[in-house]
PDB file of C-alpha atoms in Angstrom:
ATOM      1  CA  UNK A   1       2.320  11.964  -3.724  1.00  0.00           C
ATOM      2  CA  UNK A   2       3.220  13.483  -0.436  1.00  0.00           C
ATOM      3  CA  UNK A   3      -0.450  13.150   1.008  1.00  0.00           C
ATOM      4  CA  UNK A   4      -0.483   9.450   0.144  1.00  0.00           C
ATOM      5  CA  UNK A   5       2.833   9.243   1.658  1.00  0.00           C
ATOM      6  CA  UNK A   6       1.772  10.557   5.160  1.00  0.00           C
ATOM      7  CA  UNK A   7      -1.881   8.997   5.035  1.00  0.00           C
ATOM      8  CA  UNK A   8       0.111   5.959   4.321  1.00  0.00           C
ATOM      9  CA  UNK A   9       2.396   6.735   7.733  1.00  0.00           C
ATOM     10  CA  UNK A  10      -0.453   8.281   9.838  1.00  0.00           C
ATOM     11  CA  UNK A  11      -2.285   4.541   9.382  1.00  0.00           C
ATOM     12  CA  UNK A  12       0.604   2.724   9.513  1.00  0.00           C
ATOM     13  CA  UNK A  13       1.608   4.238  13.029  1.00  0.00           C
ATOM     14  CA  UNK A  14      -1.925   3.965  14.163  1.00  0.00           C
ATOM     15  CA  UNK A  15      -2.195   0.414  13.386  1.00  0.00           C
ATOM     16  CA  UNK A  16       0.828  -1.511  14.153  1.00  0.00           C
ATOM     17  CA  UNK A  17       2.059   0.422  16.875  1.00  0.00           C
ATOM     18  CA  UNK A  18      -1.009  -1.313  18.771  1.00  0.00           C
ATOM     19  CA  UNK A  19       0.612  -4.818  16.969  1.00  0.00           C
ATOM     20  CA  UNK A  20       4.281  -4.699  16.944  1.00  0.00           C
ATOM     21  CA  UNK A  21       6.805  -1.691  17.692  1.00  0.00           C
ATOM     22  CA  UNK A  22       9.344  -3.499  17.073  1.00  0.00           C
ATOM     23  CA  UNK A  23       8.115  -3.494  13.214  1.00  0.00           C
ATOM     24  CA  UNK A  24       6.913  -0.612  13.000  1.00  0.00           C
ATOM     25  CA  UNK A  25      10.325   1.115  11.900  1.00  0.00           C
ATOM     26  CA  UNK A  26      10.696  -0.543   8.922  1.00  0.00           C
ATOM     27  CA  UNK A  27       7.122  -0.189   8.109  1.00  0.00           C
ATOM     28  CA  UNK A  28       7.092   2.893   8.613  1.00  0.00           C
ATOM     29  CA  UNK A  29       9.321   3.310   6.154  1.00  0.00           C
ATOM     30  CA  UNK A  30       7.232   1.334   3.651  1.00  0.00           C
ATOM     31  CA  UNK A  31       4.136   3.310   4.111  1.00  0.00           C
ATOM     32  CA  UNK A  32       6.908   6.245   3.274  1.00  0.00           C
ATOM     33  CA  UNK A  33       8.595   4.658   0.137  1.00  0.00           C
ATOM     34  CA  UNK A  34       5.975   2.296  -1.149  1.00  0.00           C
ATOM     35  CA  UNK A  35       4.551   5.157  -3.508  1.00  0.00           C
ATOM     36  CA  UNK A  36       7.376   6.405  -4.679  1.00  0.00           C
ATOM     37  CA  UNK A  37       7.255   4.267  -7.957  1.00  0.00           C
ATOM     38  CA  UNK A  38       4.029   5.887  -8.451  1.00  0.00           C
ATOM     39  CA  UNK A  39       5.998   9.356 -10.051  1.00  0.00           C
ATOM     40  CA  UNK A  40       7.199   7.569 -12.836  1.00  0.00           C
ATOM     41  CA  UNK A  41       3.627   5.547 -13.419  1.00  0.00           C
ATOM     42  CA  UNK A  42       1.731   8.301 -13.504  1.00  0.00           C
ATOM     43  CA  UNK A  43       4.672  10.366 -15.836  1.00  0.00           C
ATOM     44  CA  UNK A  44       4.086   6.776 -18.186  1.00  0.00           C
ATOM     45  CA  UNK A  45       0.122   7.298 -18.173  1.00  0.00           C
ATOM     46  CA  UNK A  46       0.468  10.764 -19.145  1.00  0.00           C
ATOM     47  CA  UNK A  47       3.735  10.209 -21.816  1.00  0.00           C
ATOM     48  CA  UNK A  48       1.188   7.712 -23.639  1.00  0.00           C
ATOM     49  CA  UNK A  49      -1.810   9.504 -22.762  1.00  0.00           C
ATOM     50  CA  UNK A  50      -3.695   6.861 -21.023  1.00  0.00           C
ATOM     51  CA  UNK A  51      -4.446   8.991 -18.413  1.00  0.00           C
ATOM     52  CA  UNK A  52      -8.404   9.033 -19.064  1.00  0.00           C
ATOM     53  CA  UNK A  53      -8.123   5.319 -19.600  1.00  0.00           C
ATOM     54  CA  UNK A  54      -6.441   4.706 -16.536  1.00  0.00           C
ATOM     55  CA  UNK A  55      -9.254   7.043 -14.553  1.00  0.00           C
ATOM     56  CA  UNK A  56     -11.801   5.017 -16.353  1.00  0.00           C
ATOM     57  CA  UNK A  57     -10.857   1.588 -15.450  1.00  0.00           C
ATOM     58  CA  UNK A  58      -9.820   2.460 -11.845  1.00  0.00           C
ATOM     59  CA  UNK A  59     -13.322   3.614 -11.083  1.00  0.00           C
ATOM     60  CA  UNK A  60     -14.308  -0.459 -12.390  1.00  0.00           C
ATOM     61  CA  UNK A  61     -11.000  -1.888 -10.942  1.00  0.00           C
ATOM     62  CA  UNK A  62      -8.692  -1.345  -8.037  1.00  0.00           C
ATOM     63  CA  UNK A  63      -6.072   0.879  -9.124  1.00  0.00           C
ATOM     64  CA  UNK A  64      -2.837  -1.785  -9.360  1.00  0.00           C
ATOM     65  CA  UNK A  65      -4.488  -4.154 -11.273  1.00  0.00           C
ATOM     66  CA  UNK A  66      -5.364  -0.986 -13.607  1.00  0.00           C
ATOM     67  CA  UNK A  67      -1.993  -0.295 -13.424  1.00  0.00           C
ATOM     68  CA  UNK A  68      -1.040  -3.993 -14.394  1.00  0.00           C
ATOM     69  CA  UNK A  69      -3.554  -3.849 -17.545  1.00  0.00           C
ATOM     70  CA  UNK A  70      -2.239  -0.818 -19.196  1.00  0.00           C
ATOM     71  CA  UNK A  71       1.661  -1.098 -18.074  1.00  0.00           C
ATOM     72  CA  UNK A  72       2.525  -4.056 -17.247  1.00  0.00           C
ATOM     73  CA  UNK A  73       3.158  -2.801 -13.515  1.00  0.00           C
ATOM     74  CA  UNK A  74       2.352  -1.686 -10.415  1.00  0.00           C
ATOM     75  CA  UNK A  75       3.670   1.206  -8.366  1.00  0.00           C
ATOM     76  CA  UNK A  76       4.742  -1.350  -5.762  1.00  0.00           C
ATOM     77  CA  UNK A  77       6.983  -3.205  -8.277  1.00  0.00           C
ATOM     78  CA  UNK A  78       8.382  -0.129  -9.641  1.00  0.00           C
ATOM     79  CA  UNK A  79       8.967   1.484  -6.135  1.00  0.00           C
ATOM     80  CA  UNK A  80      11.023  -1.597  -4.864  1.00  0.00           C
ATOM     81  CA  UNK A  81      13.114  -1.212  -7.963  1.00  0.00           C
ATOM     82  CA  UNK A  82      13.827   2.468  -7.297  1.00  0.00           C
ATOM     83  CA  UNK A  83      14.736   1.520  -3.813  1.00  0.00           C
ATOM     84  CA  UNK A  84      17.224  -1.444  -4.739  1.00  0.00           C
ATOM     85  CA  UNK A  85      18.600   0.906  -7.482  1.00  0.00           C
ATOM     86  CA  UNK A  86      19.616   3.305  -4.446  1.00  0.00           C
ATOM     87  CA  UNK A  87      20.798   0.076  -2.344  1.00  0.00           C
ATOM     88  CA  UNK A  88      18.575   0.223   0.716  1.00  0.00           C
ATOM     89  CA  UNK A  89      17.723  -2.365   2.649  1.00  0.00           C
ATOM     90  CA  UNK A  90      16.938  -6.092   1.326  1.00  0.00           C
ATOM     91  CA  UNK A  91      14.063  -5.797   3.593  1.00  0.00           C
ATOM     92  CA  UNK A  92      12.714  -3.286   3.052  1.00  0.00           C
ATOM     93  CA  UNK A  93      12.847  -3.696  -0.895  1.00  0.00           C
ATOM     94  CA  UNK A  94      11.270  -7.343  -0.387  1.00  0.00           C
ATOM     95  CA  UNK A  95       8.206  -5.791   1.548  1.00  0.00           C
ATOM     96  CA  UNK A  96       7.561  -2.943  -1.166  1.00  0.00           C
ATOM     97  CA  UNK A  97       7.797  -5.445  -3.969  1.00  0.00           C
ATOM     98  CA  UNK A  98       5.552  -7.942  -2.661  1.00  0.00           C
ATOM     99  CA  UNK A  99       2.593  -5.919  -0.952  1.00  0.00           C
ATOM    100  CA  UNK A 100       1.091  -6.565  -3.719  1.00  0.00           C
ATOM    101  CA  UNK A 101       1.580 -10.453  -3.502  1.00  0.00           C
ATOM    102  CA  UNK A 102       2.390 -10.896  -0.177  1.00  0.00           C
ATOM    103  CA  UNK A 103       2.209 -14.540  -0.565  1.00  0.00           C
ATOM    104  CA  UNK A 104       4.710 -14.448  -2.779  1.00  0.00           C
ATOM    105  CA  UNK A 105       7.361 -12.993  -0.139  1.00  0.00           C
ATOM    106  CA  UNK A 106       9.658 -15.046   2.129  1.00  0.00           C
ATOM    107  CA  UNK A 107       7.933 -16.369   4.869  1.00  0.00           C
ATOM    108  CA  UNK A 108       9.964 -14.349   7.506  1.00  0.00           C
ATOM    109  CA  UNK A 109       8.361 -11.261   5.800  1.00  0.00           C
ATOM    110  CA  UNK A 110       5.342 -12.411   4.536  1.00  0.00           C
ATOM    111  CA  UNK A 111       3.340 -10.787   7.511  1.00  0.00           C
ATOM    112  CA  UNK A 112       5.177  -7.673   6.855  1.00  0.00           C
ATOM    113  CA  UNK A 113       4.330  -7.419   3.292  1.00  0.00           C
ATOM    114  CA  UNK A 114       0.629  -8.221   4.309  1.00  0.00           C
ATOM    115  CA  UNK A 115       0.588  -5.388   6.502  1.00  0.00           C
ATOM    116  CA  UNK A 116       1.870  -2.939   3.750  1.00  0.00           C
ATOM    117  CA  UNK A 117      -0.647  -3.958   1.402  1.00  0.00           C
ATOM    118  CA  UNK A 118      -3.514  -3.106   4.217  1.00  0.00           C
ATOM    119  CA  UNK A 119      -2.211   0.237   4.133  1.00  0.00           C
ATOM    120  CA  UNK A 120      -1.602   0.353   0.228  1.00  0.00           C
ATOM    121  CA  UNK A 121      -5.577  -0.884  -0.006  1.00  0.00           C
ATOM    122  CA  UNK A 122      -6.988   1.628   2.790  1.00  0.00           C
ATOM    123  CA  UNK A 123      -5.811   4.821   0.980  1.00  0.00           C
ATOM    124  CA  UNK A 124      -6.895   5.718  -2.306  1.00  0.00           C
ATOM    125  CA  UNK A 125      -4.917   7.528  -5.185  1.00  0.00           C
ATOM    126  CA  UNK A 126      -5.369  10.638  -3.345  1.00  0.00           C
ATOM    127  CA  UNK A 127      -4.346  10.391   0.041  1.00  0.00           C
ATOM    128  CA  UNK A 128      -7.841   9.855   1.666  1.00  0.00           C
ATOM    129  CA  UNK A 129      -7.948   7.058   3.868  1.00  0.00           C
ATOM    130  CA  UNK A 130     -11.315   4.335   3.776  1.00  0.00           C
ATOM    131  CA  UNK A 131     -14.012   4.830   6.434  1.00  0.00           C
ATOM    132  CA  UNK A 132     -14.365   0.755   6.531  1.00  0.00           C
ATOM    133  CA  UNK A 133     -12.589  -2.175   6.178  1.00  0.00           C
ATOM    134  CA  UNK A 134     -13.024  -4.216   3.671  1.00  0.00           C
ATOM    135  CA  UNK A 135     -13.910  -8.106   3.822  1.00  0.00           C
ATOM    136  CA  UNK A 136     -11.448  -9.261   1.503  1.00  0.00           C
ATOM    137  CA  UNK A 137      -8.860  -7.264   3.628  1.00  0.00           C
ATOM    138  CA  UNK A 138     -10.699  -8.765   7.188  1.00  0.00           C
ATOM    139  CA  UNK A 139     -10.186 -12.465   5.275  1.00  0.00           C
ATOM    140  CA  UNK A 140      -6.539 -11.528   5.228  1.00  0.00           C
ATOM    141  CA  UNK A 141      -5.675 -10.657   8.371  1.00  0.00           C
ATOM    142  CA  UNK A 142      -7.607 -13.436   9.026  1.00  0.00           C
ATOM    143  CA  UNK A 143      -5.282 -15.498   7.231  1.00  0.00           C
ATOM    144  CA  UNK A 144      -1.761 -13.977   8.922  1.00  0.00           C
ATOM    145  CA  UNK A 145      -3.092 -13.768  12.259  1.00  0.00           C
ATOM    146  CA  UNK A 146      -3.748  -9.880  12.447  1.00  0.00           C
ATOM    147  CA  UNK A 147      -6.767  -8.874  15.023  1.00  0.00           C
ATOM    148  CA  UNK A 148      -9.383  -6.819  13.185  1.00  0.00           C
ATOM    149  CA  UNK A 149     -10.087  -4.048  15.963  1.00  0.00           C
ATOM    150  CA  UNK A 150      -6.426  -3.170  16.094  1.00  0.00           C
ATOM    151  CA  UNK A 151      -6.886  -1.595  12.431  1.00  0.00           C
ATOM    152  CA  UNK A 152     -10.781  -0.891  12.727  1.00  0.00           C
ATOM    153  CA  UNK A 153     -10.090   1.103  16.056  1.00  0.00           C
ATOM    154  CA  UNK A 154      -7.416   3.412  14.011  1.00  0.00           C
ATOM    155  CA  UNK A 155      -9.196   3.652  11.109  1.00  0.00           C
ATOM    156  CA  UNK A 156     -12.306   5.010  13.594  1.00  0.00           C
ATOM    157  CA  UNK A 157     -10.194   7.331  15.652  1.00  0.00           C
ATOM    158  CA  UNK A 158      -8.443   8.924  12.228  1.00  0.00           C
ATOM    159  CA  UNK A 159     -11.835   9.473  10.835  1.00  0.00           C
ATOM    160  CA  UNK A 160     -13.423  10.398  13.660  1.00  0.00           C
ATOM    161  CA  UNK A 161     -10.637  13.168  14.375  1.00  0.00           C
ATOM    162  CA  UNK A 162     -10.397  14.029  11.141  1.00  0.00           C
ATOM    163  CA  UNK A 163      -6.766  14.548  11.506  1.00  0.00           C
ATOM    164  CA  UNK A 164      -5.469  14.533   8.043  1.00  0.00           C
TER     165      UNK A 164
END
């Protein structure tokens, strides 16, 4: 948990401090909290003993829509529901819950929310963080306006330095 949690940060800070400071606090705290959910999936997958399952179909799938086939939800979902549960900020539970949809969110968020699913998609289930972008990920940012080398030149200078 606590490596995905800081790859999540490390890219996050990379990446959109080189696209908006000014957003970067409260996505920063995303890339922080938007795992947190992922305790009590995992806790679920071993409780029913899907565990194997779960490793099985993630290796076919990409892990939240494995999630979404065997419980119904995804650590993003779960994660904005812990953090509403403890009152935090409207925001910042709208972004969690809808990285996964971003097109879903409110409009005023929506780039947000696309941004926190980047980072949910560029780091795996255990904290390592992808060498490459990938297209469907390029098509987005295409989509919301978000310049590829921005994240392509973090991505190269984490793995490049090797830093976490």
């Amino acid at each position: 948990f606590s490596k995905i949690a800081i790859s999540k940060l490390f890219l996050m800070i990379k990446w959109y401090s080189k696209v908006s400071i000014a957003d970067l606090s409260l996505l920063s705290s995303t890339a922080i909290l938007s795992n947190i959910g992922q305790i009590l999936i995992v806790k679920e997958l071993i409780e029913s003993d899907s565990t194997p399952l779960f490793k099985e179909l993630s290796e076919l799938f990409d892990f939240r829509y494995t999630e979404y086939l065997l419980l119904n939800t995804t650590t993003s979902y779960v994660s904005a529901q812990i953090i509403r549960y403890l009152n935090l900020s409207a925001d910042l539970i709208e972004i969690i819950e809808y990285s996964d949809n971003p097109k879903d969110a409110s409009p005023e968020l929506q780039k947000l929310c696309v941004a926190n699913h980047i980072v949910n998609s560029l780091i795996d289930l255990e904290g390592n963080i992808a060498q490459e972008v990938p297209k469907d990920i390029l098509d987005l940012m295409d989509k919301f306006g978000l310049q590829h080398i921005t994240l392509i030149k973090a991505l190269q200078n984490i793995n490049n330095n090797k830093i976490l």
